[in-house]
């Protein structure tokens, strides 16, 4: 029997996809149908500590605290199922206490599952005594949430769809460290409401019913190649063009599902117009949108104040925030 607690703490930043992930090739292992490419965002993320309690048994149940309060049943079950993967791998049968807090502003419309499962993967595996490398951590984080696999790494990150049935090759890797290109992502918050339909259900419905799903998936590989080349050349206009079309094609495939999935609201469309006006006036700014109405705008660091000003004065936009490229998930003391 283990006589001392085993614990570890980790931090991770969220990320925003510039080439989107939308569709799974395997639901059980959470394997993506295509690759994706993202930017990890500094200062927006999750801190998590995991303590396996000496003398306990996994069947006693885990205790999950989220932002200072006991997590709701759904979130607690999701965290426990994730810990089961770590316990199985480490041959451990101890209950855990998980304490996690997000510094992503409440209802900011930025996924906390990406940073949440990346931080949990790092903290839980370390607490369990597993020494996992980046690819193994990414594979583990992916089981919690597809986008979390990317938050293991900093800066620009590419996620591979992989080909293997066991998913060991469905992992992310870094393609450019955070300090290598001084871009910004400006976020325009378009609602305080929770999203209408979660990404897993929406992806499943899109794959099952959208006549555009196959063409969407076929469009991802060429977009990844183009985005990689644009990043290597630090060519913002080229990267921005890929990001906008990847976003629009992802949403087009979801819109064509049955029943159709619409994440936008009128403020989303106005913010897109603002970005197009900025470009007409000579500012290189490019939008992307995830499973919600918020608009996220990629631009050079020097242009961020102008872009933020234009979005902040777009009618209906509630708030804006600006993020720089951020680091990968790390263990902390
Ligand atoms: O990681 P998930 O399962 O929440 O899916 C993320 C889906 C999008 O945010 C819409 C796109 C992406 O690549 O992050």
CSV table of C-alpha atoms and ligand atoms in Angstrom, one decimal:
chain,number,residue,atom,x,y,z
A,1,UNK,CA,0.0,0.0,0.0
A,2,UNK,CA,1.2,3.5,-0.8
A,3,UNK,CA,1.8,5.3,2.5
A,4,UNK,CA,2.4,8.9,1.3
A,5,UNK,CA,0.4,11.1,-1.0
A,6,UNK,CA,1.7,11.7,-4.5
A,7,UNK,CA,1.0,15.1,-5.9
A,8,UNK,CA,2.0,17.4,-8.8
A,9,UNK,CA,0.9,20.8,-10.1
A,10,UNK,CA,0.9,22.1,-13.7
A,11,UNK,CA,-0.1,25.1,-15.8
A,12,UNK,CA,-1.2,25.2,-19.4
A,13,UNK,CA,-2.4,27.9,-21.8
A,14,UNK,CA,-5.4,27.6,-24.1
A,15,UNK,CA,-5.0,27.7,-27.9
A,16,UNK,CA,-7.0,28.8,-30.9
A,17,UNK,CA,-7.0,26.8,-34.2
A,18,UNK,CA,-6.0,28.6,-37.4
A,19,UNK,CA,-6.6,25.4,-39.4
A,20,UNK,CA,-9.6,23.9,-37.7
A,21,UNK,CA,-10.3,20.5,-36.2
A,22,UNK,CA,-13.9,19.5,-36.9
A,23,UNK,CA,-14.7,15.8,-37.1
A,24,UNK,CA,-13.4,12.6,-35.5
A,25,UNK,CA,-12.2,9.3,-37.1
A,26,UNK,CA,-12.8,7.5,-33.8
A,27,UNK,CA,-15.1,8.7,-31.0
A,28,UNK,CA,-13.9,6.4,-28.3
A,29,UNK,CA,-10.2,7.3,-28.6
A,30,UNK,CA,-11.1,10.9,-29.7
A,31,UNK,CA,-9.0,10.6,-32.9
A,32,UNK,CA,-9.4,13.5,-35.3
A,33,UNK,CA,-10.5,12.9,-38.9
A,34,UNK,CA,-7.9,15.5,-40.1
A,35,UNK,CA,-5.0,17.5,-38.7
A,36,UNK,CA,-5.2,21.0,-37.3
A,37,UNK,CA,-2.9,23.9,-36.5
A,38,UNK,CA,-3.1,26.4,-33.7
A,39,UNK,CA,-1.6,29.2,-31.7
A,40,UNK,CA,-1.1,28.8,-27.9
A,41,UNK,CA,-2.1,31.9,-26.1
A,42,UNK,CA,-0.1,33.5,-23.2
A,43,UNK,CA,-1.8,34.3,-20.0
A,44,UNK,CA,-5.1,32.5,-20.7
A,45,UNK,CA,-5.2,29.1,-19.2
A,46,UNK,CA,-5.5,26.7,-16.3
A,47,UNK,CA,-3.5,25.7,-13.2
A,48,UNK,CA,-4.2,22.3,-11.8
A,49,UNK,CA,-2.9,20.2,-9.0
A,50,UNK,CA,-3.5,16.5,-8.6
A,51,UNK,CA,-3.0,14.5,-5.4
A,52,UNK,CA,-3.4,10.8,-5.2
A,53,UNK,CA,-4.4,10.1,-1.6
A,54,UNK,CA,-2.4,7.5,0.3
A,55,UNK,CA,-4.5,4.6,1.7
A,56,UNK,CA,-7.5,5.4,-0.5
A,57,UNK,CA,-9.0,3.4,-3.4
A,58,UNK,CA,-10.1,4.7,-6.8
A,59,UNK,CA,-13.6,3.4,-6.1
A,60,UNK,CA,-13.9,5.9,-3.2
A,61,UNK,CA,-14.3,8.5,-5.9
A,62,UNK,CA,-12.2,11.6,-6.8
A,63,UNK,CA,-12.8,15.1,-5.4
A,64,UNK,CA,-12.8,17.8,-8.0
A,65,UNK,CA,-12.6,21.5,-7.2
A,66,UNK,CA,-13.1,23.9,-10.0
A,67,UNK,CA,-12.5,27.6,-9.5
A,68,UNK,CA,-12.9,27.3,-5.8
A,69,UNK,CA,-16.1,25.3,-5.8
A,70,UNK,CA,-16.9,21.6,-6.1
A,71,UNK,CA,-17.2,20.8,-9.8
A,72,UNK,CA,-20.7,19.8,-11.1
A,73,UNK,CA,-21.3,16.1,-11.8
A,74,UNK,CA,-20.6,16.3,-15.5
A,75,UNK,CA,-17.3,18.0,-15.1
A,76,UNK,CA,-16.3,15.8,-12.2
A,77,UNK,CA,-17.1,12.6,-14.1
A,78,UNK,CA,-15.2,13.8,-17.1
A,79,UNK,CA,-12.1,14.5,-14.9
A,80,UNK,CA,-12.5,11.1,-13.2
A,81,UNK,CA,-12.7,9.2,-16.5
A,82,UNK,CA,-9.6,11.0,-17.6
A,83,UNK,CA,-7.8,10.0,-14.3
A,84,UNK,CA,-8.8,6.4,-14.9
A,85,UNK,CA,-6.6,6.4,-18.0
A,86,UNK,CA,-3.6,7.7,-15.9
A,87,UNK,CA,-4.4,5.2,-13.1
A,88,UNK,CA,-4.5,2.3,-15.6
A,89,UNK,CA,-1.3,3.3,-17.2
A,90,UNK,CA,0.5,3.7,-13.9
A,91,UNK,CA,-1.0,0.6,-12.3
A,92,UNK,CA,-2.4,2.8,-9.5
A,93,UNK,CA,-5.6,2.4,-7.5
A,94,UNK,CA,-5.8,5.6,-5.5
A,95,UNK,CA,-8.5,8.2,-5.4
A,96,UNK,CA,-7.4,11.7,-6.3
A,97,UNK,CA,-8.0,15.3,-5.3
A,98,UNK,CA,-8.0,17.6,-8.3
A,99,UNK,CA,-7.9,21.4,-7.7
A,100,UNK,CA,-8.1,23.4,-10.9
A,101,UNK,CA,-8.6,27.1,-11.6
A,102,UNK,CA,-9.0,28.9,-14.9
A,103,UNK,CA,-7.6,32.4,-15.4
A,104,UNK,CA,-9.6,32.7,-18.6
A,105,UNK,CA,-12.2,35.4,-17.9
A,106,UNK,CA,-15.6,33.9,-17.2
A,107,UNK,CA,-17.7,33.5,-20.3
A,108,UNK,CA,-14.8,34.8,-22.4
A,109,UNK,CA,-15.8,32.3,-25.0
A,110,UNK,CA,-12.3,30.8,-25.0
A,111,UNK,CA,-12.2,27.1,-24.6
A,112,UNK,CA,-11.0,26.1,-21.2
A,113,UNK,CA,-11.1,22.4,-22.0
A,114,UNK,CA,-7.9,22.8,-24.1
A,115,UNK,CA,-5.8,24.2,-21.3
A,116,UNK,CA,-7.8,22.2,-18.7
A,117,UNK,CA,-7.0,18.8,-20.1
A,118,UNK,CA,-3.4,19.8,-21.0
A,119,UNK,CA,-2.7,20.9,-17.4
A,120,UNK,CA,-4.5,17.8,-16.0
A,121,UNK,CA,-2.5,15.5,-18.3
A,122,UNK,CA,0.8,17.0,-17.1
A,123,UNK,CA,-0.2,17.1,-13.4
A,124,UNK,CA,-1.9,13.7,-13.2
A,125,UNK,CA,0.8,11.8,-15.0
A,126,UNK,CA,3.6,13.4,-12.9
A,127,UNK,CA,1.7,12.7,-9.7
A,128,UNK,CA,1.2,9.1,-10.8
A,129,UNK,CA,4.9,8.7,-11.3
A,130,UNK,CA,4.8,8.4,-15.1
A,131,UNK,CA,7.6,10.1,-17.0
A,132,UNK,CA,5.9,11.0,-20.3
A,133,UNK,CA,7.5,12.9,-23.2
A,134,UNK,CA,5.7,15.7,-25.1
A,135,UNK,CA,4.1,13.3,-27.7
A,136,UNK,CA,2.9,11.0,-25.0
A,137,UNK,CA,1.4,13.9,-23.0
A,138,UNK,CA,-0.2,15.2,-26.1
A,139,UNK,CA,-1.8,11.8,-26.8
A,140,UNK,CA,-3.0,11.6,-23.2
A,141,UNK,CA,-4.4,15.2,-23.3
A,142,UNK,CA,-6.2,14.3,-26.6
A,143,UNK,CA,-8.3,11.8,-24.7
A,144,UNK,CA,-9.8,14.6,-22.6
A,145,UNK,CA,-10.3,17.0,-25.5
A,146,UNK,CA,-9.0,17.1,-29.1
A,147,UNK,CA,-7.8,20.7,-28.8
A,148,UNK,CA,-6.0,19.9,-25.5
A,149,UNK,CA,-3.4,17.8,-27.4
A,150,UNK,CA,-2.2,21.1,-29.0
A,151,UNK,CA,-1.9,23.0,-25.6
A,152,UNK,CA,0.9,20.7,-24.5
A,153,UNK,CA,3.1,22.8,-26.8
A,154,UNK,CA,3.8,26.5,-27.1
A,155,UNK,CA,3.6,28.9,-30.0
A,156,UNK,CA,2.4,27.5,-33.3
A,157,UNK,CA,1.5,23.9,-33.1
A,158,UNK,CA,0.4,21.2,-35.5
A,159,UNK,CA,-1.8,18.3,-34.6
A,160,UNK,CA,-1.6,15.2,-36.8
A,161,UNK,CA,-4.6,13.1,-37.6
A,162,UNK,CA,-2.5,10.0,-37.5
A,163,UNK,CA,-3.3,6.7,-39.2
A,164,UNK,CA,-3.1,4.1,-36.5
A,165,UNK,CA,-6.1,2.7,-34.8
A,166,UNK,CA,-4.6,3.0,-31.4
A,167,UNK,CA,-4.0,6.7,-31.9
A,168,UNK,CA,-0.3,6.9,-30.8
A,169,UNK,CA,0.4,8.9,-33.9
A,170,UNK,CA,-2.5,11.3,-33.4
A,171,UNK,CA,-0.4,13.8,-31.5
A,172,UNK,CA,0.7,17.5,-31.7
A,173,UNK,CA,4.1,18.9,-32.1
A,174,UNK,CA,5.6,22.4,-32.1
A,175,UNK,CA,6.2,24.1,-35.4
A,176,UNK,CA,7.4,27.5,-34.2
A,177,UNK,CA,8.3,28.6,-30.6
A,178,UNK,CA,6.3,31.5,-29.1
A,179,UNK,CA,9.1,34.0,-29.2
A,180,UNK,CA,9.8,33.4,-32.9
A,181,UNK,CA,7.0,35.5,-34.3
A,182,UNK,CA,5.4,38.5,-32.6
A,183,UNK,CA,1.8,38.2,-33.5
A,184,UNK,CA,-1.4,38.8,-31.5
A,185,UNK,CA,-4.8,37.4,-31.2
A,186,UNK,CA,-7.5,39.9,-30.4
A,187,UNK,CA,-10.7,38.3,-29.0
A,188,UNK,CA,-14.1,40.1,-29.4
A,189,UNK,CA,-16.6,38.7,-26.9
A,190,UNK,CA,-20.1,38.4,-28.6
A,191,UNK,CA,-22.2,36.9,-25.8
A,192,UNK,CA,-22.2,35.9,-22.2
A,193,UNK,CA,-24.4,32.8,-22.9
A,194,UNK,CA,-23.1,29.3,-22.9
A,195,UNK,CA,-22.8,27.6,-26.3
A,196,UNK,CA,-25.9,26.0,-27.8
A,197,UNK,CA,-24.4,22.7,-28.8
A,198,UNK,CA,-21.1,21.2,-27.7
A,199,UNK,CA,-18.3,20.5,-30.2
A,200,UNK,CA,-18.4,16.6,-29.8
A,201,UNK,CA,-22.2,16.4,-30.6
A,202,UNK,CA,-21.9,19.0,-33.4
A,203,UNK,CA,-19.0,17.3,-35.0
A,204,UNK,CA,-20.8,14.0,-34.9
A,205,UNK,CA,-23.9,15.5,-36.5
A,206,UNK,CA,-21.9,17.3,-39.2
A,207,UNK,CA,-20.1,14.1,-40.1
A,208,UNK,CA,-23.4,12.1,-40.2
A,209,UNK,CA,-25.6,14.5,-42.0
A,210,UNK,CA,-23.7,17.3,-43.8
A,211,UNK,CA,-23.3,16.8,-47.5
A,212,UNK,CA,-20.3,19.1,-47.3
A,213,UNK,CA,-18.4,17.2,-44.6
A,214,UNK,CA,-16.3,15.1,-47.0
A,215,UNK,CA,-15.2,18.2,-48.9
A,216,UNK,CA,-14.4,20.0,-45.6
A,217,UNK,CA,-12.2,17.1,-44.5
A,218,UNK,CA,-10.5,17.0,-48.0
A,219,UNK,CA,-9.7,20.7,-47.7
A,220,UNK,CA,-7.7,20.4,-44.5
A,221,UNK,CA,-4.4,18.8,-45.7
A,222,UNK,CA,-3.8,21.5,-48.4
A,223,UNK,CA,-4.6,24.2,-45.8
A,224,UNK,CA,-2.2,22.7,-43.4
A,225,UNK,CA,0.6,22.7,-46.0
A,226,UNK,CA,-0.2,26.3,-46.9
A,227,UNK,CA,-0.3,27.4,-43.2
A,228,UNK,CA,3.0,25.6,-42.5
A,229,UNK,CA,4.7,27.4,-45.4
A,230,UNK,CA,3.2,30.8,-44.3
A,231,UNK,CA,4.5,30.3,-40.8
A,232,UNK,CA,8.0,29.3,-42.0
A,233,UNK,CA,8.0,32.5,-44.0
A,234,UNK,CA,6.4,34.7,-41.2
A,235,UNK,CA,3.9,35.7,-43.9
A,236,UNK,CA,0.9,37.0,-42.0
A,237,UNK,CA,-1.3,37.7,-45.0
A,238,UNK,CA,-0.8,34.2,-46.3
A,239,UNK,CA,-1.5,32.6,-42.9
A,240,UNK,CA,-4.5,34.9,-42.4
A,241,UNK,CA,-6.0,33.9,-45.7
A,242,UNK,CA,-5.8,30.2,-44.8
A,243,UNK,CA,-7.2,30.8,-41.3
A,244,UNK,CA,-10.2,32.6,-42.7
A,245,UNK,CA,-11.1,30.0,-45.3
A,246,UNK,CA,-10.5,27.1,-42.8
A,247,UNK,CA,-12.9,28.8,-40.4
A,248,UNK,CA,-15.5,29.5,-43.0
A,249,UNK,CA,-15.4,26.0,-44.5
A,250,UNK,CA,-15.6,24.4,-41.0
A,251,UNK,CA,-18.7,26.6,-40.3
A,252,UNK,CA,-20.1,25.9,-43.8
A,253,UNK,CA,-20.0,22.2,-43.1
A,254,UNK,CA,-21.7,22.6,-39.8
A,255,UNK,CA,-24.4,24.9,-41.3
A,256,UNK,CA,-25.2,22.3,-43.8
A,257,UNK,CA,-25.8,19.6,-41.2
A,258,UNK,CA,-29.4,18.4,-40.5
A,259,UNK,CA,-30.6,20.2,-38.4
A,260,UNK,CA,-28.1,22.9,-39.3
A,261,UNK,CA,-25.6,24.1,-36.7
A,262,UNK,CA,-25.2,27.9,-36.5
A,263,UNK,CA,-22.8,29.2,-33.9
A,264,UNK,CA,-22.8,32.9,-35.0
A,265,UNK,CA,-25.0,35.8,-33.9
A,266,UNK,CA,-25.4,39.2,-35.5
A,267,UNK,CA,-22.4,40.5,-33.6
A,268,UNK,CA,-20.3,37.8,-35.1
A,269,UNK,CA,-21.1,39.1,-38.6
A,270,UNK,CA,-20.5,42.7,-37.6
A,271,UNK,CA,-17.1,41.8,-36.2
A,272,UNK,CA,-16.3,40.0,-39.5
A,273,UNK,CA,-17.2,43.2,-41.3
A,274,UNK,CA,-14.9,45.2,-39.0
A,275,UNK,CA,-12.0,42.9,-39.9
A,276,UNK,CA,-12.7,43.3,-43.6
A,277,UNK,CA,-12.9,47.1,-43.2
A,278,UNK,CA,-9.6,47.1,-41.3
A,279,UNK,CA,-8.1,45.2,-44.2
A,280,UNK,CA,-9.5,47.6,-46.8
A,281,UNK,CA,-7.8,50.4,-44.8
A,282,UNK,CA,-4.5,48.6,-44.9
A,283,UNK,CA,-4.3,46.7,-41.6
A,284,UNK,CA,-3.4,43.0,-41.9
A,285,UNK,CA,-6.1,41.5,-39.7
A,286,UNK,CA,-7.8,38.1,-40.1
A,287,UNK,CA,-10.6,36.4,-38.3
A,288,UNK,CA,-11.4,33.0,-37.0
A,289,UNK,CA,-14.4,31.6,-35.1
A,290,UNK,CA,-14.9,28.5,-33.0
A,291,UNK,CA,-17.9,26.7,-31.6
A,292,UNK,CA,-19.5,30.0,-30.4
A,293,UNK,CA,-20.1,33.5,-31.7
A,294,UNK,CA,-16.9,35.2,-30.6
A,295,UNK,CA,-14.5,36.5,-33.2
A,296,UNK,CA,-10.8,36.0,-32.8
A,297,UNK,CA,-8.5,38.2,-34.9
A,298,UNK,CA,-4.9,37.5,-35.9
A,299,UNK,CA,-2.7,40.5,-36.5
A,300,UNK,CA,0.9,41.8,-35.9
A,301,UNK,CA,1.7,43.0,-32.4
A,302,UNK,CA,2.1,46.6,-33.6
A,303,UNK,CA,-1.4,46.6,-35.1
A,304,UNK,CA,-3.1,45.0,-32.0
A,305,UNK,CA,-4.2,48.4,-30.4
A,306,UNK,CA,-5.9,49.5,-33.7
A,307,UNK,CA,-7.5,46.1,-34.2
A,308,UNK,CA,-8.7,46.0,-30.5
A,309,UNK,CA,-10.1,49.6,-30.8
A,310,UNK,CA,-12.0,48.8,-34.0
A,311,UNK,CA,-13.5,45.6,-32.4
A,312,UNK,CA,-14.3,47.3,-29.1
A,313,UNK,CA,-16.4,49.9,-30.9
A,314,UNK,CA,-18.2,47.4,-33.1
A,315,UNK,CA,-21.8,47.5,-32.0
A,316,UNK,CA,-22.7,44.6,-29.7
A,317,UNK,CA,-19.2,43.6,-28.8
A,318,UNK,CA,-19.2,43.2,-25.0
A,319,UNK,CA,-15.4,43.1,-24.4
A,320,UNK,CA,-12.1,42.5,-26.1
A,321,UNK,CA,-8.9,41.0,-24.9
A,322,UNK,CA,-5.5,40.6,-26.5
A,323,UNK,CA,-3.1,37.6,-26.2
A,324,UNK,CA,0.4,37.0,-27.4
A,325,UNK,CA,1.9,33.6,-28.3
A,326,UNK,CA,2.3,31.5,-25.1
A,327,UNK,CA,4.3,28.6,-23.8
A,328,UNK,CA,3.5,24.9,-23.6
A,329,UNK,CA,2.1,23.1,-20.6
A,330,UNK,CA,4.6,22.8,-17.7
A,331,UNK,CA,4.9,21.2,-14.3
A,332,UNK,CA,5.2,23.8,-11.5
A,333,UNK,CA,6.1,23.6,-7.8
B,1,LIG,O1,-11.3,20.1,-28.5
B,1,LIG,P1,-12.8,20.1,-28.8
B,1,LIG,O2,-13.3,18.7,-28.8
B,1,LIG,O3,-13.5,21.0,-27.9
B,1,LIG,O4,-13.0,20.7,-30.3
B,1,LIG,C1,-12.5,22.0,-30.7
B,1,LIG,C2,-13.2,22.4,-31.9
B,1,LIG,C3,-12.9,23.9,-32.4
B,1,LIG,O5,-12.5,24.7,-31.3
B,1,LIG,C4,-14.1,24.5,-33.0
B,1,LIG,C5,-11.8,23.9,-33.4
B,1,LIG,C6,-10.4,23.6,-33.0
B,1,LIG,O6,-9.6,23.1,-33.8
B,1,LIG,O7,-10.1,24.0,-31.8
